[in-house]
PDB file of C-alpha atoms in Angstrom:
ATOM      1  CA  MET A 153    -112.335 -64.007-166.177  1.00 76.00           C
ATOM      2  CA  PRO A 154    -112.139 -60.448-166.949  1.00 86.00           C
ATOM      3  CA  THR A 155    -115.111 -58.124-167.408  1.00 93.00           C
ATOM      4  CA  LEU A 156    -115.393 -56.654-170.680  1.00 95.00           C
ATOM      5  CA  VAL A 157    -117.500 -53.792-172.245  1.00 96.00           C
ATOM      6  CA  ALA A 158    -118.059 -54.181-175.927  1.00 96.00           C
ATOM      7  CA  MET A 159    -119.292 -51.077-177.855  1.00 95.00           C
ATOM      8  CA  ILE A 160    -120.906 -51.879-181.163  1.00 91.00           C
ATOM      9  CA  ARG A 161    -120.627 -49.163-183.757  1.00 89.00           C
ATOM     10  CA  GLY A 162    -123.385 -48.070-186.104  1.00 78.00           C
ATOM     11  CA  ILE A 163    -126.419 -50.003-184.966  1.00 78.00           C
ATOM     12  CA  ASN A 164    -129.977 -48.761-184.097  1.00 68.00           C
ATOM     13  CA  LEU A 165    -129.512 -45.434-185.897  1.00 65.00           C
ATOM     14  CA  GLY A 166    -133.129 -44.683-187.022  1.00 66.00           C
ATOM     15  CA  ARG A 167    -134.067 -47.675-189.283  1.00 73.00           C
ATOM     16  CA  ILE A 168    -130.553 -48.600-190.081  1.00 73.00           C
ATOM     17  CA  ASN A 169    -128.849 -51.810-188.752  1.00 80.00           C
ATOM     18  CA  ARG A 170    -131.655 -52.592-186.281  1.00 81.00           C
ATOM     19  CA  LEU A 171    -130.362 -54.999-183.449  1.00 86.00           C
ATOM     20  CA  SER A 172    -132.351 -55.558-180.301  1.00 86.00           C
ATOM     21  CA  MET A 173    -130.351 -55.743-177.003  1.00 86.00           C
ATOM     22  CA  GLY A 174    -131.912 -59.076-176.421  1.00 89.00           C
ATOM     23  CA  ASP A 175    -130.430 -60.385-179.613  1.00 90.00           C
ATOM     24  CA  LEU A 176    -127.264 -58.738-178.743  1.00 90.00           C
ATOM     25  CA  ALA A 177    -127.142 -60.417-175.267  1.00 91.00           C
ATOM     26  CA  ARG A 178    -127.994 -63.891-177.079  1.00 92.00           C
ATOM     27  CA  VAL A 179    -124.897 -63.480-179.265  1.00 94.00           C
ATOM     28  CA  ILE A 180    -122.660 -62.621-176.305  1.00 95.00           C
ATOM     29  CA  GLN A 181    -123.969 -65.774-174.447  1.00 95.00           C
ATOM     30  CA  GLU A 182    -123.588 -68.048-177.409  1.00 95.00           C
ATOM     31  CA  LEU A 183    -119.906 -66.918-177.797  1.00 96.00           C
ATOM     32  CA  GLY A 184    -119.405 -67.633-174.075  1.00 95.00           C
ATOM     33  CA  GLY A 185    -120.081 -64.543-172.470  1.00 95.00           C
ATOM     34  CA  GLU A 186    -121.739 -64.602-168.943  1.00 94.00           C
ATOM     35  CA  HIS A 187    -123.599 -62.283-166.776  1.00 92.00           C
ATOM     36  CA  SER A 188    -124.198 -59.905-169.868  1.00 91.00           C
ATOM     37  CA  ARG A 189    -125.954 -56.574-169.244  1.00 91.00           C
ATOM     38  CA  THR A 190    -126.838 -53.980-172.063  1.00 89.00           C
ATOM     39  CA  TYR A 191    -126.913 -50.373-171.654  1.00 88.00           C
ATOM     40  CA  LEU A 192    -129.277 -48.189-173.669  1.00 79.00           C
ATOM     41  CA  GLN A 193    -130.249 -49.210-177.309  1.00 75.00           C
ATOM     42  CA  SER A 194    -127.106 -48.202-178.875  1.00 74.00           C
ATOM     43  CA  GLY A 195    -124.939 -51.275-178.712  1.00 85.00           C
ATOM     44  CA  ASN A 196    -123.175 -51.332-175.293  1.00 92.00           C
ATOM     45  CA  VAL A 197    -122.776 -54.499-173.402  1.00 94.00           C
ATOM     46  CA  VAL A 198    -120.789 -55.558-170.451  1.00 95.00           C
ATOM     47  CA  PHE A 199    -119.935 -59.222-169.820  1.00 95.00           C
ATOM     48  CA  ASP A 200    -117.469 -61.642-168.294  1.00 94.00           C
ATOM     49  CA  GLY A 201    -116.972 -65.464-168.725  1.00 93.00           C
ATOM     50  CA  PRO A 202    -114.661 -67.205-171.310  1.00 94.00           C
ATOM     51  CA  LEU A 203    -115.434 -64.691-174.080  1.00 94.00           C
ATOM     52  CA  GLY A 204    -114.006 -61.872-171.781  1.00 90.00           C
ATOM     53  CA  ALA A 205    -110.691 -63.667-171.751  1.00 90.00           C
ATOM     54  CA  ARG A 206    -110.362 -64.052-175.476  1.00 92.00           C
ATOM     55  CA  PRO A 207    -108.020 -61.677-177.237  1.00 92.00           C
ATOM     56  CA  ASP A 208    -110.179 -61.638-180.299  1.00 95.00           C
ATOM     57  CA  ALA A 209    -113.420 -60.999-178.427  1.00 96.00           C
ATOM     58  CA  ALA A 210    -114.331 -57.876-180.606  1.00 96.00           C
ATOM     59  CA  ALA A 211    -113.830 -59.823-183.834  1.00 97.00           C
ATOM     60  CA  ALA A 212    -115.812 -62.804-182.418  1.00 97.00           C
ATOM     61  CA  ILE A 213    -118.660 -60.581-181.375  1.00 96.00           C
ATOM     62  CA  ALA A 214    -118.682 -58.772-184.896  1.00 96.00           C
ATOM     63  CA  GLY A 215    -118.581 -62.366-186.448  1.00 96.00           C
ATOM     64  CA  GLY A 216    -121.605 -63.557-184.254  1.00 95.00           C
ATOM     65  CA  ILE A 217    -123.755 -60.505-184.992  1.00 93.00           C
ATOM     66  CA  ARG A 218    -123.012 -60.950-188.600  1.00 93.00           C
ATOM     67  CA  GLU A 219    -123.931 -64.663-188.538  1.00 94.00           C
ATOM     68  CA  ALA A 220    -127.086 -64.280-186.266  1.00 91.00           C
ATOM     69  CA  ASN A 221    -128.368 -60.983-187.473  1.00 87.00           C
ATOM     70  CA  ARG A 222    -126.881 -60.413-190.925  1.00 90.00           C
ATOM     71  CA  LEU A 223    -125.357 -57.060-189.775  1.00 90.00           C
ATOM     72  CA  THR A 224    -121.957 -55.952-190.582  1.00 91.00           C
ATOM     73  CA  VAL A 225    -120.674 -53.974-187.657  1.00 93.00           C
ATOM     74  CA  ASP A 226    -117.509 -52.869-185.860  1.00 94.00           C
ATOM     75  CA  VAL A 227    -116.918 -53.824-182.362  1.00 96.00           C
ATOM     76  CA  ILE A 228    -114.571 -52.377-179.791  1.00 97.00           C
ATOM     77  CA  THR A 229    -113.895 -53.714-176.426  1.00 97.00           C
ATOM     78  CA  ARG A 230    -112.145 -52.411-173.265  1.00 97.00           C
ATOM     79  CA  ARG A 231    -111.606 -54.169-169.965  1.00 95.00           C
ATOM     80  CA  ALA A 232    -113.547 -52.866-166.968  1.00 94.00           C
ATOM     81  CA  ASP A 233    -110.596 -51.457-165.310  1.00 95.00           C
ATOM     82  CA  GLU A 234    -109.508 -49.600-168.393  1.00 96.00           C
ATOM     83  CA  LEU A 235    -113.026 -48.194-168.759  1.00 96.00           C
ATOM     84  CA  ARG A 236    -112.998 -47.012-165.195  1.00 95.00           C
ATOM     85  CA  ALA A 237    -109.747 -45.203-165.822  1.00 96.00           C
ATOM     86  CA  ILE A 238    -111.074 -43.598-169.057  1.00 96.00           C
ATOM     87  CA  ALA A 239    -114.267 -42.559-167.227  1.00 95.00           C
ATOM     88  CA  ALA A 240    -112.306 -40.918-164.462  1.00 94.00           C
ATOM     89  CA  MET A 241    -109.840 -39.000-166.684  1.00 92.00           C
ATOM     90  CA  SER A 242    -110.718 -35.417-167.446  1.00 85.00           C
ATOM     91  CA  PRO A 243    -108.559 -33.513-169.845  1.00 94.00           C
ATOM     92  CA  PHE A 244    -111.293 -30.733-169.971  1.00 96.00           C
ATOM     93  CA  PRO A 245    -111.952 -30.253-166.334  1.00 91.00           C
ATOM     94  CA  ASN A 246    -113.906 -26.906-166.705  1.00 91.00           C
ATOM     95  CA  ALA A 247    -116.239 -28.125-169.376  1.00 94.00           C
ATOM     96  CA  GLN A 248    -119.935 -28.949-169.045  1.00 94.00           C
ATOM     97  CA  PRO A 249    -120.277 -32.623-168.739  1.00 92.00           C
ATOM     98  CA  ALA A 250    -122.832 -32.791-171.491  1.00 94.00           C
ATOM     99  CA  ALA A 251    -120.114 -31.340-173.863  1.00 97.00           C
ATOM    100  CA  LEU A 252    -117.672 -34.236-173.280  1.00 97.00           C
ATOM    101  CA  HIS A 253    -117.208 -37.441-175.368  1.00 98.00           C
ATOM    102  CA  VAL A 254    -114.937 -40.178-175.662  1.00 98.00           C
ATOM    103  CA  THR A 255    -113.919 -41.826-179.010  1.00 98.00           C
ATOM    104  CA  PHE A 256    -112.773 -45.202-178.609  1.00 98.00           C
ATOM    105  CA  LEU A 257    -110.303 -46.408-181.289  1.00 98.00           C
ATOM    106  CA  SER A 258    -109.574 -50.199-182.262  1.00 97.00           C
ATOM    107  CA  GLU A 259    -105.753 -49.344-182.058  1.00 96.00           C
ATOM    108  CA  THR A 260    -103.389 -46.665-180.948  1.00 98.00           C
ATOM    109  CA  PRO A 261    -103.165 -44.215-183.721  1.00 98.00           C
ATOM    110  CA  ASP A 262     -99.787 -43.384-185.260  1.00 97.00           C
ATOM    111  CA  ALA A 263     -98.240 -40.500-183.321  1.00 97.00           C
ATOM    112  CA  ASP A 264     -97.250 -38.506-186.561  1.00 97.00           C
ATOM    113  CA  ARG A 265    -100.994 -38.623-187.765  1.00 97.00           C
ATOM    114  CA  VAL A 266    -102.023 -37.422-184.392  1.00 97.00           C
ATOM    115  CA  ALA A 267     -99.567 -34.509-184.346  1.00 97.00           C
ATOM    116  CA  ALA A 268    -100.484 -33.481-188.034  1.00 96.00           C
ATOM    117  CA  ILE A 269    -104.114 -32.436-186.851  1.00 96.00           C
ATOM    118  CA  ASP A 270    -104.687 -28.861-186.968  1.00 96.00           C
ATOM    119  CA  ARG A 271    -106.446 -28.432-183.924  1.00 95.00           C
ATOM    120  CA  GLN A 272    -107.521 -24.735-184.440  1.00 96.00           C
ATOM    121  CA  ARG A 273    -109.430 -25.800-187.556  1.00 96.00           C
ATOM    122  CA  PHE A 274    -111.810 -27.574-185.322  1.00 97.00           C
ATOM    123  CA  ALA A 275    -112.459 -24.775-182.717  1.00 96.00           C
ATOM    124  CA  PRO A 276    -114.547 -24.408-180.569  1.00 97.00           C
ATOM    125  CA  ASP A 277    -114.275 -28.104-180.318  1.00 97.00           C
ATOM    126  CA  ALA A 278    -111.178 -29.605-178.735  1.00 97.00           C
ATOM    127  CA  LEU A 279    -109.522 -33.045-178.566  1.00 97.00           C
ATOM    128  CA  GLU A 280    -106.873 -34.933-176.586  1.00 97.00           C
ATOM    129  CA  VAL A 281    -105.617 -38.167-177.856  1.00 97.00           C
ATOM    130  CA  ALA A 282    -104.533 -40.598-175.054  1.00 97.00           C
ATOM    131  CA  GLY A 283    -103.589 -43.974-176.256  1.00 96.00           C
ATOM    132  CA  ARG A 284    -106.633 -45.627-177.809  1.00 98.00           C
ATOM    133  CA  GLU A 285    -109.018 -43.059-176.752  1.00 98.00           C
ATOM    134  CA  ILE A 286    -109.803 -39.442-177.942  1.00 98.00           C
ATOM    135  CA  TYR A 287    -111.389 -37.117-175.361  1.00 98.00           C
ATOM    136  CA  LEU A 288    -113.599 -34.555-177.109  1.00 98.00           C
ATOM    137  CA  HIS A 289    -115.040 -31.178-175.820  1.00 98.00           C
ATOM    138  CA  CYS A 290    -117.813 -30.191-178.070  1.00 98.00           C
ATOM    139  CA  PRO A 291    -119.493 -27.059-176.605  1.00 97.00           C
ATOM    140  CA  ASN A 292    -122.056 -26.895-179.462  1.00 96.00           C
ATOM    141  CA  GLY A 293    -122.869 -30.655-179.317  1.00 95.00           C
ATOM    142  CA  TYR A 294    -121.269 -33.674-180.903  1.00 96.00           C
ATOM    143  CA  GLY A 295    -123.875 -33.696-183.709  1.00 93.00           C
ATOM    144  CA  THR A 296    -122.361 -30.455-185.117  1.00 94.00           C
ATOM    145  CA  SER A 297    -118.669 -31.313-184.838  1.00 96.00           C
ATOM    146  CA  LYS A 298    -116.432 -32.259-187.596  1.00 97.00           C
ATOM    147  CA  LEU A 299    -114.469 -34.597-185.026  1.00 98.00           C
ATOM    148  CA  SER A 300    -116.655 -37.606-186.103  1.00 96.00           C
ATOM    149  CA  ASN A 301    -115.948 -41.292-186.160  1.00 96.00           C
ATOM    150  CA  ALA A 302    -115.746 -40.971-189.820  1.00 96.00           C
ATOM    151  CA  PHE A 303    -113.051 -38.402-189.637  1.00 97.00           C
ATOM    152  CA  PHE A 304    -110.906 -40.159-187.115  1.00 97.00           C
ATOM    153  CA  GLN A 305    -111.340 -43.475-189.002  1.00 97.00           C
ATOM    154  CA  LYS A 306    -110.094 -41.728-192.235  1.00 97.00           C
ATOM    155  CA  ARG A 307    -107.314 -39.794-190.461  1.00 96.00           C
ATOM    156  CA  PHE A 308    -106.062 -42.790-188.387  1.00 97.00           C
ATOM    157  CA  GLY A 309    -106.947 -45.765-190.379  1.00 97.00           C
ATOM    158  CA  VAL A 310    -108.582 -47.382-187.489  1.00 97.00           C
ATOM    159  CA  VAL A 311    -112.286 -48.031-186.375  1.00 96.00           C
ATOM    160  CA  ALA A 312    -113.867 -45.528-184.112  1.00 97.00           C
ATOM    161  CA  THR A 313    -116.974 -45.256-182.060  1.00 96.00           C
ATOM    162  CA  THR A 314    -117.879 -42.443-179.622  1.00 96.00           C
ATOM    163  CA  ARG A 315    -119.958 -42.326-176.520  1.00 95.00           C
ATOM    164  CA  ASN A 316    -120.809 -39.361-174.423  1.00 95.00           C
ATOM    165  CA  LEU A 317    -119.214 -39.039-170.948  1.00 95.00           C
ATOM    166  CA  LYS A 318    -122.422 -39.977-169.105  1.00 95.00           C
ATOM    167  CA  THR A 319    -122.572 -43.173-170.999  1.00 95.00           C
ATOM    168  CA  VAL A 320    -118.944 -43.945-170.416  1.00 96.00           C
ATOM    169  CA  GLN A 321    -119.382 -43.389-166.755  1.00 95.00           C
ATOM    170  CA  ALA A 322    -122.525 -45.517-166.544  1.00 95.00           C
ATOM    171  CA  LEU A 323    -120.791 -48.471-168.364  1.00 95.00           C
ATOM    172  CA  ALA A 324    -117.847 -48.211-166.029  1.00 95.00           C
ATOM    173  CA  GLU A 325    -120.137 -48.396-163.169  1.00 94.00           C
ATOM    174  CA  LEU A 326    -122.094 -51.271-164.783  1.00 93.00           C
ATOM    175  CA  ALA A 327    -118.878 -53.132-165.376  1.00 92.00           C
ATOM    176  CA  SER A 328    -117.856 -52.704-161.698  1.00 89.00           C
ATOM    177  CA  GLU A 329    -121.145 -54.249-160.619  1.00 81.00           C
ATOM    178  CA  THR A 330    -120.680 -57.339-162.947  1.00 52.00           C
ATOM    179  CA  PRO A 331    -119.788 -60.355-160.657  1.00 58.00           C
ATOM    180  CA  ALA A 332    -116.527 -61.210-162.354  1.00 47.00           C
ATOM    181  CA  ARG A 333    -112.803 -61.043-161.468  1.00 45.00           C
ATOM    182  CA  GLU A 334    -110.514 -58.865-163.499  1.00 43.00           C
TER     183      GLU A 334
END
């Protein structure tokens, strides 16, 4: 069974959409996820088992959270091998690690929409789109960037959630430790 990483968008932001990692782990287990491990309080969970093999795992998790916790959230998943490759890629090799982020998209965006982005408009921030990921360099911090989840969702018509590079690397490592076969 493949190991999956699920990233839940928009939970535990202050008092909004509170979801304990214990509740998240229970939802994963009830859906057939095994060996689940959460990372931080921001909705990151690594698991394997039958849920990890389902092509609709992200939708199943979103439905399970809605049913168990009355929260409507978006979920994006990546296989462990995909996440390791994402964590290893570095389109901004000279950047400070704290300034690097990855925006995960639910689908590959339309190439014409990607090409239409006026990258100079966002300077000093920079972006590189690679399939279903957008690598961000935000030297003044992600919190001040206009390259937000909302921007990409509106621009590309897909769900987006962003993690800093340190979190992506930690999730890739955690996924490598999960006792599952890919």
